[in-house]
Amino acid sequence: MTTDTDGPGEGLSPTGELRWERLRADHADAVLAFEQENRAWFARWVPDRGDSYFAEFAERHARLLRYQAAGSDHFHVLLDGAGAVVARVNLVDVAGGRAEVGFRVAERAAGRGVATHGVLRGCASAREEYGLTGLRAAAAVRNTGSRRVLERAGFVPVGETTLAGEAAVSYRREPLPGARPPQ
């Protein structure tokens, strides 16, 4: 992960100019561009999604919107001032007042607090918009950046697991401050 302040990420800030939006159909092109531009970067930290992900992107995006409409998942994007996606934060497998949180950040935004801002915003949405009381997450042991983000966002390690055959740490954030009980 980079922490320098020069280059294409100049001016990115976790406050003010980033917009948090619930995933919509009209985000498809920006999300696809984000995934394509950052594919090699993401593959350094998590298993690559494979060529089929990109070949079938339109169908997959539509399917995610159906899951979101059904309430089983909640997908979000953080957009920069130009409308480009700089991060994704997803709350998936919603059940019993809890969900799994996952996130990705563009390489140009890494090391700028964008991931922590996004995960904290996801926690707030989980509580305020969806009435969730707790979240869980996992990150590969070698993915120290994601583990630090989770810990800065109030997640605590609760055990070991595996992700794609790789040693990982399980996390929980529960209860979410101010969370309403599920209805």
Coordinates of C-alpha atoms in Angstrom, one line a residue:
M1 CA 0.0 0.0 0.0
T2 CA 1.2 3.5 -0.8
T3 CA 1.2 6.4 1.5
D4 CA 2.8 9.1 -0.7
T5 CA 0.8 12.1 -1.4
D6 CA 1.8 12.8 -5.0
G7 CA 0.3 11.2 -8.1
P8 CA -3.2 10.4 -9.2
G9 CA -4.6 10.2 -5.7
E10 CA -3.6 13.7 -4.9
G11 CA -6.5 15.6 -3.3
L12 CA -8.4 12.5 -2.2
S13 CA -9.7 13.0 1.3
P14 CA -11.9 10.8 3.5
T15 CA -14.0 13.9 4.2
G16 CA -15.8 16.4 2.0
E17 CA -15.2 15.4 -1.5
L18 CA -16.1 11.7 -1.3
R19 CA -19.7 10.8 -1.8
W20 CA -21.2 7.7 -0.2
E21 CA -24.0 6.1 -2.4
R22 CA -26.0 3.0 -2.3
L23 CA -25.3 0.9 -5.4
R24 CA -27.6 1.7 -8.4
A25 CA -27.9 0.5 -12.0
D26 CA -26.2 3.7 -13.2
H27 CA -23.1 2.9 -11.2
A28 CA -22.3 -0.1 -13.5
D29 CA -19.8 1.6 -15.8
A30 CA -17.9 3.3 -12.9
V31 CA -17.8 0.1 -10.9
L32 CA -16.6 -1.9 -13.9
A33 CA -13.9 0.7 -14.5
F34 CA -12.8 0.6 -10.9
E35 CA -12.5 -3.2 -11.0
Q36 CA -10.6 -3.2 -14.3
E37 CA -8.2 -0.4 -13.3
N38 CA -7.4 -2.0 -10.0
R39 CA -7.5 -5.7 -10.9
A40 CA -3.7 -6.3 -10.5
W41 CA -3.7 -4.2 -7.2
F42 CA -6.5 -6.3 -5.7
A43 CA -4.9 -9.5 -6.8
R44 CA -1.9 -8.6 -4.6
W45 CA -4.2 -8.9 -1.5
V46 CA -7.2 -11.1 -2.4
P47 CA -7.8 -13.9 -5.0
D48 CA -8.4 -12.6 -8.5
R49 CA -12.0 -12.7 -9.6
G50 CA -11.1 -14.2 -13.0
D51 CA -12.0 -13.2 -16.5
S52 CA -15.6 -14.4 -16.2
Y53 CA -16.3 -11.7 -13.6
F54 CA -15.6 -9.0 -16.3
A55 CA -17.2 -10.9 -19.2
E56 CA -20.4 -11.4 -17.2
F57 CA -20.3 -8.0 -15.3
A58 CA -23.6 -6.6 -16.5
E59 CA -25.5 -9.7 -15.4
R60 CA -23.7 -9.8 -12.1
H61 CA -24.4 -6.1 -11.4
A62 CA -28.1 -6.6 -12.1
R63 CA -28.1 -9.7 -9.8
L64 CA -26.5 -7.6 -7.0
L65 CA -29.2 -5.0 -7.4
R66 CA -31.9 -7.8 -7.1
Y67 CA -30.2 -9.0 -3.9
Q68 CA -30.1 -5.5 -2.5
A69 CA -33.8 -5.0 -3.4
A70 CA -34.6 -8.2 -1.5
G71 CA -32.7 -6.9 1.6
S72 CA -30.2 -9.8 1.7
D73 CA -27.3 -7.6 0.8
H74 CA -26.4 -3.8 0.8
F75 CA -23.8 -2.5 -1.7
H76 CA -22.2 0.9 -1.6
V77 CA -19.7 3.0 -3.5
L78 CA -17.5 5.9 -2.5
L79 CA -17.1 8.3 -5.4
D80 CA -14.6 11.1 -5.9
G81 CA -15.5 14.5 -7.2
A82 CA -15.4 13.3 -10.8
G83 CA -17.8 10.5 -10.1
A84 CA -15.1 7.7 -10.2
V85 CA -15.4 4.9 -7.7
V86 CA -12.5 5.0 -5.2
A87 CA -13.9 2.3 -2.9
R88 CA -16.7 -0.3 -2.5
V89 CA -18.2 -1.3 0.9
N90 CA -20.6 -4.2 0.9
L91 CA -22.8 -5.6 3.6
V92 CA -23.7 -9.2 2.6
D93 CA -25.5 -12.2 3.9
V94 CA -27.8 -10.1 6.1
A95 CA -29.6 -12.3 8.7
G96 CA -30.5 -12.1 12.3
G97 CA -29.6 -8.4 12.5
R98 CA -26.0 -9.1 11.3
A99 CA -24.0 -9.0 8.1
E100 CA -20.6 -9.6 6.7
V101 CA -18.7 -6.5 5.6
G102 CA -16.3 -6.5 2.7
F103 CA -14.4 -3.6 1.1
R104 CA -12.0 -2.7 -1.7
V105 CA -10.1 0.5 -2.3
A106 CA -8.5 1.8 -5.4
E107 CA -4.8 1.8 -5.5
R108 CA -4.7 5.5 -6.0
A109 CA -6.7 6.0 -2.7
A110 CA -4.7 3.5 -0.6
G111 CA -3.0 4.9 2.5
R112 CA -5.2 8.0 2.6
G113 CA -7.8 6.9 5.2
V114 CA -10.4 6.2 2.5
A115 CA -10.8 2.5 3.5
T116 CA -11.3 3.3 7.2
H117 CA -13.8 6.1 6.3
G118 CA -15.7 3.7 4.0
V119 CA -15.9 0.9 6.6
L120 CA -17.0 3.4 9.3
R121 CA -19.6 4.7 6.9
G122 CA -20.7 1.2 6.3
C123 CA -21.0 0.6 10.0
A124 CA -23.2 3.7 10.3
S125 CA -25.4 2.6 7.4
A126 CA -25.7 -0.9 8.8
R127 CA -27.0 0.6 12.1
E128 CA -29.0 3.6 10.9
E129 CA -30.4 2.5 7.5
Y130 CA -30.7 -1.2 7.8
G131 CA -31.2 -1.7 11.6
L132 CA -28.3 -4.1 12.0
T133 CA -26.8 -4.7 15.4
G134 CA -23.5 -6.4 14.5
L135 CA -21.0 -7.0 11.7
R136 CA -18.4 -9.6 11.0
A137 CA -15.5 -9.6 8.6
A138 CA -12.4 -11.6 7.8
A139 CA -9.0 -10.6 6.3
A140 CA -6.0 -12.7 5.3
V141 CA -3.2 -12.7 7.8
R142 CA -0.9 -11.3 5.2
N143 CA -3.3 -8.5 4.4
T144 CA -2.1 -6.3 7.2
G145 CA -3.7 -3.1 5.6
S146 CA -7.2 -4.6 5.7
R147 CA -6.7 -5.9 9.2
R148 CA -5.6 -2.4 10.3
V149 CA -8.6 -0.9 8.7
L150 CA -11.0 -3.2 10.5
E151 CA -9.3 -2.6 13.8
R152 CA -9.4 1.2 13.3
A153 CA -13.1 0.8 12.5
G154 CA -13.8 -0.9 15.9
F155 CA -13.7 -4.5 14.8
V156 CA -12.0 -6.9 17.2
P157 CA -10.3 -10.2 16.2
V158 CA -12.3 -13.2 17.4
G159 CA -10.5 -16.2 15.9
E160 CA -8.8 -17.8 12.9
T161 CA -10.4 -18.9 9.7
T162 CA -9.4 -19.4 6.0
L163 CA -10.1 -17.3 3.0
A164 CA -9.6 -19.0 -0.4
G165 CA -7.4 -21.6 1.4
E166 CA -5.3 -18.9 3.1
A167 CA -4.9 -18.2 6.8
A168 CA -7.1 -15.4 7.9
V169 CA -8.4 -13.6 11.0
S170 CA -12.1 -13.3 11.8
Y171 CA -13.4 -10.1 13.2
R172 CA -16.6 -8.8 14.8
R173 CA -18.1 -5.4 15.6
E174 CA -21.0 -6.0 17.9
P175 CA -23.1 -4.3 19.1
L176 CA -22.9 -1.4 16.7
P177 CA -23.2 1.8 18.7
G178 CA -26.8 3.0 18.8
A179 CA -28.0 0.0 16.8
R180 CA -31.7 -0.7 16.8
P181 CA -32.9 -4.3 17.3
P182 CA -33.9 -6.0 14.1
Q183 CA -37.6 -5.8 13.3

